[in-house]
Every structure is written in C-alpha cells, then in structure tokens.
Amino acid sequence: GAFHSMLNGRKSAPARSPRDVLAPLFSKAETDPAGVVPLILAASEELDSSSPTHRRLDPKEARLLADTLEPFCRRAFFSPERLPGMESLGLVLHTVRVGEVPERIAKHYRIGAGLLVYLNPEFDPRKLREGQTLKVLDLSTGSLDVVVEKSLYRLAAWRRLEGGRRVLVEYAPVGLGAADSPTPLGKTSIVLRARDPDWTDPVTKQVFKAGDP
C-alpha cells in the first residue's frame, strides 16, 4: 500500500517537445549524410497531421520544427547530393537509355524537366549519354500535396509515399491575399500549369509580363 501511494504521489515528467525528441537525429544529420533521410522521415511523421501517429503540436512549435527541418529537405529534394536511403523519400537514380531526352524522362516521373538541373550539377540536355545516371524525384507512384497554412504564413509541399505516409519536401514563407481578395479556403486540384505566366494586379488591373522584377 505504501509503495502504491508513492507511485500515485510521484509527479510525471513533463512531455518532451518533438524538437527535443528529434535532437539526436538533427545532430547526426548535420555531420553524417546517412542521417539526413531518417531525420526527414521521423520529423515528417511528427509534422504530418494526416499521420495516424501524429501528436497534435502547438502551431508555433510545428512551424519552428518545420523551419529547422527545411534545409535538410532542400539537401534531399533540390540538390545533387545523393543521400544514403533516398529511395525511401521517392528519390531514385535513372539510367539514361538510347534516344531518351529530358522531356521524356521528366514525363515518366511526372516532374518538370527543369528539376533535373537542380538535381544533377553537370546536366546538359544536349549531351545526354547512354548509361548516364540522373537523380530524379519520382512522382509516378505518389502525388504531391501543397498546403498553405494561413495562420503561419507558410507553404508546405508533401510527397505522398506508398501506403499513405507523407514526407515534407519543402517548407517556405508565403504571402497571403488582401482583404478584398483573400486566399481561398478548401481543397483544389491543379489541372494545368503555366511556367512564368503574366500576372494581373487584382486591384489596379495592371498586367506584369513574365520576368518583370
């Protein structure tokens, strides 16, 4: 009975924040490339509200965690670095076959051909050769979800993996609409993309051509 009373009277330890829990993974990833992919997977699970194991985070804590993770996501998804285990993030090595062109490769993986330049430092579309390996983000087996978190002024891009799990691809500051033309709520699907389109100011109706600073 006395032992039971001692247990009941013992104060529980305060819950550790996700950043504290993930601190060892962040430390390893900073010095060891083999630690980057496990970090992205673990931190994404903490951040992904659609994950069955998700713990509801304070919005500011979630933003801080995602902001801290973002440079590692950039290393994986927007740099030529070929990280150990990157296949689990949907990043693969494509071996160029005879007659292939960048547009055909990009179409197969459902990405824009321009992404090949970010992922392959010596990429020259006019000098592809048979047997050359290219780092590629494979979206043929999983979609890309883009979420604008209005209260945090952040845009999150998620790569959906097989089995429904998601990993964070990009987390960036974003501006919102004005009071008379607010950023809309709800879900939508992108059916057509235009690269560097003209933009019309919703207030003045002035048209800015593509490339205008």
PDB file of C-alpha atoms in Angstrom:
ATOM      1  CA  GLY A   1       0.000   0.000   0.000  1.00  0.00           C
ATOM      2  CA  ALA A   2       2.793   2.432   0.857  1.00  0.00           C
ATOM      3  CA  PHE A   3       4.545   1.731  -2.471  1.00  0.00           C
ATOM      4  CA  HIS A   4       1.284   2.308  -4.351  1.00  0.00           C
ATOM      5  CA  SER A   5       0.837   5.616  -2.542  1.00  0.00           C
ATOM      6  CA  MET A   6       4.349   6.677  -3.501  1.00  0.00           C
ATOM      7  CA  LEU A   7       3.604   5.968  -7.164  1.00  0.00           C
ATOM      8  CA  ASN A   8       0.374   7.937  -7.033  1.00  0.00           C
ATOM      9  CA  GLY A   9       2.141  10.876  -5.462  1.00  0.00           C
ATOM     10  CA  ARG A  10       5.026  10.941  -7.940  1.00  0.00           C
ATOM     11  CA  LYS A  11       4.900  13.786 -10.423  1.00  0.00           C
ATOM     12  CA  SER A  12       5.068  12.736 -14.045  1.00  0.00           C
ATOM     13  CA  ALA A  13       7.930  14.112 -16.109  1.00  0.00           C
ATOM     14  CA  PRO A  14       6.958  16.967 -18.445  1.00  0.00           C
ATOM     15  CA  ALA A  15       6.302  15.903 -22.028  1.00  0.00           C
ATOM     16  CA  ARG A  16       9.309  16.386 -24.283  1.00  0.00           C
ATOM     17  CA  SER A  17       8.856  18.556 -27.350  1.00  0.00           C
ATOM     18  CA  PRO A  18       9.323  16.978 -30.801  1.00  0.00           C
ATOM     19  CA  ARG A  19      12.500  19.025 -31.274  1.00  0.00           C
ATOM     20  CA  ASP A  20      13.929  17.557 -28.077  1.00  0.00           C
ATOM     21  CA  VAL A  21      12.986  14.037 -29.141  1.00  0.00           C
ATOM     22  CA  LEU A  22      14.498  14.567 -32.589  1.00  0.00           C
ATOM     23  CA  ALA A  23      17.628  16.380 -31.346  1.00  0.00           C
ATOM     24  CA  PRO A  24      19.905  13.312 -31.739  1.00  0.00           C
ATOM     25  CA  LEU A  25      18.732  12.853 -35.338  1.00  0.00           C
ATOM     26  CA  PHE A  26      19.346  16.532 -36.132  1.00  0.00           C
ATOM     27  CA  SER A  27      22.836  16.295 -34.636  1.00  0.00           C
ATOM     28  CA  LYS A  28      23.708  13.225 -36.688  1.00  0.00           C
ATOM     29  CA  ALA A  29      22.294  14.682 -39.919  1.00  0.00           C
ATOM     30  CA  GLU A  30      24.443  17.797 -39.529  1.00  0.00           C
ATOM     31  CA  THR A  31      27.647  15.737 -39.715  1.00  0.00           C
ATOM     32  CA  ASP A  32      26.674  12.455 -41.380  1.00  0.00           C
ATOM     33  CA  PRO A  33      24.822  12.287 -44.741  1.00  0.00           C
ATOM     34  CA  ALA A  34      23.446   8.884 -43.704  1.00  0.00           C
ATOM     35  CA  GLY A  35      21.427  10.651 -41.015  1.00  0.00           C
ATOM     36  CA  VAL A  36      19.503  13.005 -43.319  1.00  0.00           C
ATOM     37  CA  VAL A  37      16.871  10.588 -44.639  1.00  0.00           C
ATOM     38  CA  PRO A  38      15.992   9.090 -41.208  1.00  0.00           C
ATOM     39  CA  LEU A  39      15.637  12.634 -39.867  1.00  0.00           C
ATOM     40  CA  ILE A  40      13.286  13.705 -42.668  1.00  0.00           C
ATOM     41  CA  LEU A  41      11.141  10.598 -42.206  1.00  0.00           C
ATOM     42  CA  ALA A  42      10.914  10.936 -38.421  1.00  0.00           C
ATOM     43  CA  ALA A  43      10.298  14.703 -38.388  1.00  0.00           C
ATOM     44  CA  SER A  44       7.729  14.450 -41.186  1.00  0.00           C
ATOM     45  CA  GLU A  45       5.764  11.934 -39.144  1.00  0.00           C
ATOM     46  CA  GLU A  46       5.709  14.387 -36.238  1.00  0.00           C
ATOM     47  CA  LEU A  47       4.526  17.215 -38.514  1.00  0.00           C
ATOM     48  CA  ASP A  48       2.042  15.388 -40.735  1.00  0.00           C
ATOM     49  CA  SER A  49      -1.435  15.923 -39.308  1.00  0.00           C
ATOM     50  CA  SER A  50      -2.771  13.105 -41.514  1.00  0.00           C
ATOM     51  CA  SER A  51      -0.457  10.537 -39.914  1.00  0.00           C
ATOM     52  CA  PRO A  52      -2.204   8.055 -37.564  1.00  0.00           C
ATOM     53  CA  THR A  53       0.648   8.515 -35.047  1.00  0.00           C
ATOM     54  CA  HIS A  54       0.561  12.322 -35.224  1.00  0.00           C
ATOM     55  CA  ARG A  55       0.692  14.201 -31.926  1.00  0.00           C
ATOM     56  CA  ARG A  56      -1.121  17.489 -32.087  1.00  0.00           C
ATOM     57  CA  LEU A  57       1.547  20.191 -31.962  1.00  0.00           C
ATOM     58  CA  ASP A  58       1.291  23.802 -30.990  1.00  0.00           C
ATOM     59  CA  PRO A  59       1.266  25.700 -34.321  1.00  0.00           C
ATOM     60  CA  LYS A  60       4.322  27.771 -33.404  1.00  0.00           C
ATOM     61  CA  GLU A  61       6.197  24.649 -32.302  1.00  0.00           C
ATOM     62  CA  ALA A  62       5.261  22.942 -35.576  1.00  0.00           C
ATOM     63  CA  ARG A  63       6.468  25.928 -37.592  1.00  0.00           C
ATOM     64  CA  LEU A  64       9.771  26.027 -35.714  1.00  0.00           C
ATOM     65  CA  LEU A  65      10.298  22.295 -36.240  1.00  0.00           C
ATOM     66  CA  ALA A  66       9.478  22.521 -39.954  1.00  0.00           C
ATOM     67  CA  ASP A  67      11.676  25.607 -40.420  1.00  0.00           C
ATOM     68  CA  THR A  68      14.553  23.707 -38.786  1.00  0.00           C
ATOM     69  CA  LEU A  69      13.935  20.660 -40.977  1.00  0.00           C
ATOM     70  CA  GLU A  70      13.643  22.603 -44.237  1.00  0.00           C
ATOM     71  CA  PRO A  71      17.399  22.881 -45.019  1.00  0.00           C
ATOM     72  CA  PHE A  72      17.675  19.096 -44.818  1.00  0.00           C
ATOM     73  CA  CYS A  73      14.670  18.716 -47.133  1.00  0.00           C
ATOM     74  CA  ARG A  74      16.395  21.080 -49.562  1.00  0.00           C
ATOM     75  CA  ARG A  75      19.523  18.910 -49.488  1.00  0.00           C
ATOM     76  CA  ALA A  76      17.464  15.847 -50.354  1.00  0.00           C
ATOM     77  CA  PHE A  77      14.977  17.205 -52.892  1.00  0.00           C
ATOM     78  CA  PHE A  78      16.662  20.208 -54.512  1.00  0.00           C
ATOM     79  CA  SER A  79      20.395  19.464 -54.540  1.00  0.00           C
ATOM     80  CA  PRO A  80      22.591  16.974 -56.404  1.00  0.00           C
ATOM     81  CA  GLU A  81      23.572  15.237 -53.156  1.00  0.00           C
ATOM     82  CA  ARG A  82      22.878  11.509 -53.416  1.00  0.00           C
ATOM     83  CA  LEU A  83      21.959  10.587 -49.877  1.00  0.00           C
ATOM     84  CA  PRO A  84      22.015   7.034 -48.481  1.00  0.00           C
ATOM     85  CA  GLY A  85      18.470   5.652 -48.372  1.00  0.00           C
ATOM     86  CA  MET A  86      16.999   8.439 -50.501  1.00  0.00           C
ATOM     87  CA  GLU A  87      14.818   5.879 -52.302  1.00  0.00           C
ATOM     88  CA  SER A  88      12.536   5.829 -49.245  1.00  0.00           C
ATOM     89  CA  LEU A  89      11.780   9.518 -49.945  1.00  0.00           C
ATOM     90  CA  GLY A  90      10.848   8.817 -53.566  1.00  0.00           C
ATOM     91  CA  LEU A  91      14.230   9.895 -54.963  1.00  0.00           C
ATOM     92  CA  VAL A  92      15.703   7.456 -57.480  1.00  0.00           C
ATOM     93  CA  LEU A  93      18.605   7.127 -59.908  1.00  0.00           C
ATOM     94  CA  HIS A  94      17.547   6.930 -63.548  1.00  0.00           C
ATOM     95  CA  THR A  95      19.876   5.333 -66.062  1.00  0.00           C
ATOM     96  CA  VAL A  96      19.658   7.060 -69.436  1.00  0.00           C
ATOM     97  CA  ARG A  97      18.756   4.812 -72.355  1.00  0.00           C
ATOM     98  CA  VAL A  98      19.474   5.295 -76.040  1.00  0.00           C
ATOM     99  CA  GLY A  99      17.360   8.037 -77.593  1.00  0.00           C
ATOM    100  CA  GLU A 100      15.991   9.458 -74.340  1.00  0.00           C
ATOM    101  CA  VAL A 101      15.506  13.208 -73.989  1.00  0.00           C
ATOM    102  CA  PRO A 102      14.912  15.237 -70.780  1.00  0.00           C
ATOM    103  CA  GLU A 103      11.236  15.814 -71.525  1.00  0.00           C
ATOM    104  CA  ARG A 104      10.607  12.092 -71.924  1.00  0.00           C
ATOM    105  CA  ILE A 105      12.411  11.294 -68.669  1.00  0.00           C
ATOM    106  CA  ALA A 106      10.526  14.024 -66.811  1.00  0.00           C
ATOM    107  CA  LYS A 107       7.165  12.868 -68.171  1.00  0.00           C
ATOM    108  CA  HIS A 108       7.845   9.318 -66.986  1.00  0.00           C
ATOM    109  CA  TYR A 109       8.411  10.531 -63.414  1.00  0.00           C
ATOM    110  CA  ARG A 110       5.687  13.225 -63.609  1.00  0.00           C
ATOM    111  CA  ILE A 111       8.028  16.137 -62.891  1.00  0.00           C
ATOM    112  CA  GLY A 112       9.154  19.220 -64.791  1.00  0.00           C
ATOM    113  CA  ALA A 113      12.308  18.834 -66.877  1.00  0.00           C
ATOM    114  CA  GLY A 114      13.752  21.881 -65.110  1.00  0.00           C
ATOM    115  CA  LEU A 115      14.057  19.905 -61.875  1.00  0.00           C
ATOM    116  CA  LEU A 116      16.726  17.716 -63.484  1.00  0.00           C
ATOM    117  CA  VAL A 117      19.074  20.717 -63.466  1.00  0.00           C
ATOM    118  CA  TYR A 118      18.754  21.172 -59.679  1.00  0.00           C
ATOM    119  CA  LEU A 119      19.397  17.503 -59.002  1.00  0.00           C
ATOM    120  CA  ASN A 120      22.271  16.916 -61.419  1.00  0.00           C
ATOM    121  CA  PRO A 121      25.095  19.523 -61.428  1.00  0.00           C
ATOM    122  CA  GLU A 122      26.619  18.531 -64.781  1.00  0.00           C
ATOM    123  CA  PHE A 123      23.283  18.033 -66.520  1.00  0.00           C
ATOM    124  CA  ASP A 124      23.286  19.191 -70.147  1.00  0.00           C
ATOM    125  CA  PRO A 125      20.122  18.318 -72.098  1.00  0.00           C
ATOM    126  CA  ARG A 126      22.113  18.336 -75.344  1.00  0.00           C
ATOM    127  CA  LYS A 127      24.705  15.860 -74.087  1.00  0.00           C
ATOM    128  CA  LEU A 128      22.753  13.014 -72.518  1.00  0.00           C
ATOM    129  CA  ARG A 129      24.569   9.744 -72.990  1.00  0.00           C
ATOM    130  CA  GLU A 130      23.582   6.133 -72.657  1.00  0.00           C
ATOM    131  CA  GLY A 131      24.368   4.758 -69.192  1.00  0.00           C
ATOM    132  CA  GLN A 132      24.463   8.185 -67.516  1.00  0.00           C
ATOM    133  CA  THR A 133      22.719   8.232 -64.122  1.00  0.00           C
ATOM    134  CA  LEU A 134      20.433  11.069 -63.099  1.00  0.00           C
ATOM    135  CA  LYS A 135      18.983  11.803 -59.680  1.00  0.00           C
ATOM    136  CA  VAL A 136      15.211  12.132 -60.088  1.00  0.00           C
ATOM    137  CA  LEU A 137      12.204  12.820 -57.874  1.00  0.00           C
ATOM    138  CA  ASP A 138       9.743  10.068 -58.766  1.00  0.00           C
ATOM    139  CA  LEU A 139       6.141  11.281 -58.574  1.00  0.00           C
ATOM    140  CA  SER A 140       4.798   8.488 -60.779  1.00  0.00           C
ATOM    141  CA  THR A 141       3.813   6.432 -57.742  1.00  0.00           C
ATOM    142  CA  GLY A 142       2.804   9.196 -55.349  1.00  0.00           C
ATOM    143  CA  SER A 143       1.225  12.614 -55.578  1.00  0.00           C
ATOM    144  CA  LEU A 144       2.494  15.955 -54.307  1.00  0.00           C
ATOM    145  CA  ASP A 145       0.254  17.746 -51.805  1.00  0.00           C
ATOM    146  CA  VAL A 146       0.660  21.508 -51.361  1.00  0.00           C
ATOM    147  CA  VAL A 147      -0.807  23.059 -48.205  1.00  0.00           C
ATOM    148  CA  VAL A 148      -0.934  26.781 -47.406  1.00  0.00           C
ATOM    149  CA  GLU A 149      -1.063  27.296 -43.639  1.00  0.00           C
ATOM    150  CA  LYS A 150      -2.565  30.759 -43.469  1.00  0.00           C
ATOM    151  CA  SER A 151      -2.097  31.310 -39.731  1.00  0.00           C
ATOM    152  CA  LEU A 152       1.626  30.514 -40.021  1.00  0.00           C
ATOM    153  CA  TYR A 153       2.297  32.217 -43.380  1.00  0.00           C
ATOM    154  CA  ARG A 154       3.888  29.014 -44.636  1.00  0.00           C
ATOM    155  CA  LEU A 155       3.529  26.755 -47.669  1.00  0.00           C
ATOM    156  CA  ALA A 156       4.210  23.069 -47.145  1.00  0.00           C
ATOM    157  CA  ALA A 157       4.779  20.632 -50.013  1.00  0.00           C
ATOM    158  CA  TRP A 158       4.365  16.954 -49.143  1.00  0.00           C
ATOM    159  CA  ARG A 159       5.353  13.905 -51.178  1.00  0.00           C
ATOM    160  CA  ARG A 160       2.852  11.107 -50.651  1.00  0.00           C
ATOM    161  CA  LEU A 161       4.534   7.725 -50.345  1.00  0.00           C
ATOM    162  CA  GLU A 162       3.054   4.298 -50.930  1.00  0.00           C
ATOM    163  CA  GLY A 163       0.877   3.293 -48.006  1.00  0.00           C
ATOM    164  CA  GLY A 164      -0.336   6.865 -47.447  1.00  0.00           C
ATOM    165  CA  ARG A 165       2.658   8.135 -45.491  1.00  0.00           C
ATOM    166  CA  ARG A 166       3.909  11.626 -46.385  1.00  0.00           C
ATOM    167  CA  VAL A 167       7.302  13.325 -46.228  1.00  0.00           C
ATOM    168  CA  LEU A 168       7.989  17.040 -46.234  1.00  0.00           C
ATOM    169  CA  VAL A 169       9.585  18.235 -49.481  1.00  0.00           C
ATOM    170  CA  GLU A 170       9.565  21.996 -48.973  1.00  0.00           C
ATOM    171  CA  TYR A 171       8.501  24.474 -46.292  1.00  0.00           C
ATOM    172  CA  ALA A 172       8.615  28.108 -47.292  1.00  0.00           C
ATOM    173  CA  PRO A 173       7.281  31.528 -46.223  1.00  0.00           C
ATOM    174  CA  VAL A 174       4.316  32.639 -48.303  1.00  0.00           C
ATOM    175  CA  GLY A 175       2.303  35.827 -48.684  1.00  0.00           C
ATOM    176  CA  LEU A 176      -1.489  35.883 -48.448  1.00  0.00           C
ATOM    177  CA  GLY A 177      -4.208  37.670 -50.352  1.00  0.00           C
ATOM    178  CA  ALA A 178      -5.500  41.122 -49.482  1.00  0.00           C
ATOM    179  CA  ALA A 179      -8.690  41.726 -47.508  1.00  0.00           C
ATOM    180  CA  ASP A 180     -10.753  42.231 -50.679  1.00  0.00           C
ATOM    181  CA  SER A 181      -9.160  39.261 -52.482  1.00  0.00           C
ATOM    182  CA  PRO A 182      -8.320  36.781 -49.709  1.00  0.00           C
ATOM    183  CA  THR A 183      -6.534  33.498 -50.119  1.00  0.00           C
ATOM    184  CA  PRO A 184      -9.354  30.971 -50.613  1.00  0.00           C
ATOM    185  CA  LEU A 185     -10.021  28.134 -48.190  1.00  0.00           C
ATOM    186  CA  GLY A 186     -10.641  24.485 -49.043  1.00  0.00           C
ATOM    187  CA  LYS A 187      -9.057  21.956 -51.383  1.00  0.00           C
ATOM    188  CA  THR A 188      -8.365  22.193 -55.080  1.00  0.00           C
ATOM    189  CA  SER A 189      -6.575  20.231 -57.777  1.00  0.00           C
ATOM    190  CA  ILE A 190      -4.086  21.627 -60.281  1.00  0.00           C
ATOM    191  CA  VAL A 191      -5.168  20.580 -63.762  1.00  0.00           C
ATOM    192  CA  LEU A 192      -2.985  22.929 -65.831  1.00  0.00           C
ATOM    193  CA  ARG A 193       0.330  24.628 -65.123  1.00  0.00           C
ATOM    194  CA  ALA A 194       1.870  27.583 -66.911  1.00  0.00           C
ATOM    195  CA  ARG A 195       5.526  28.467 -66.495  1.00  0.00           C
ATOM    196  CA  ASP A 196       6.279  32.161 -65.840  1.00  0.00           C
ATOM    197  CA  PRO A 197       2.810  33.443 -66.789  1.00  0.00           C
ATOM    198  CA  ASP A 198       1.827  37.111 -66.970  1.00  0.00           C
ATOM    199  CA  TRP A 199       0.320  38.394 -63.706  1.00  0.00           C
ATOM    200  CA  THR A 200      -2.532  40.874 -63.355  1.00  0.00           C
ATOM    201  CA  ASP A 201      -2.699  43.014 -60.220  1.00  0.00           C
ATOM    202  CA  PRO A 202      -6.198  42.358 -58.800  1.00  0.00           C
ATOM    203  CA  VAL A 203      -6.520  45.972 -57.611  1.00  0.00           C
ATOM    204  CA  THR A 204      -5.007  48.116 -60.365  1.00  0.00           C
ATOM    205  CA  LYS A 205      -5.549  45.552 -63.166  1.00  0.00           C
ATOM    206  CA  GLN A 206      -2.041  46.330 -64.379  1.00  0.00           C
ATOM    207  CA  VAL A 207      -0.503  43.414 -66.264  1.00  0.00           C
ATOM    208  CA  PHE A 208       3.081  42.402 -65.444  1.00  0.00           C
ATOM    209  CA  LYS A 209       4.828  40.367 -68.090  1.00  0.00           C
ATOM    210  CA  ALA A 210       6.795  37.224 -67.249  1.00  0.00           C
ATOM    211  CA  GLY A 211      10.249  38.092 -65.969  1.00  0.00           C
ATOM    212  CA  ASP A 212       9.264  41.581 -64.798  1.00  0.00           C
ATOM    213  CA  PRO A 213      11.035  42.134 -61.447  1.00  0.00           C
TER     214      PRO A 213
END
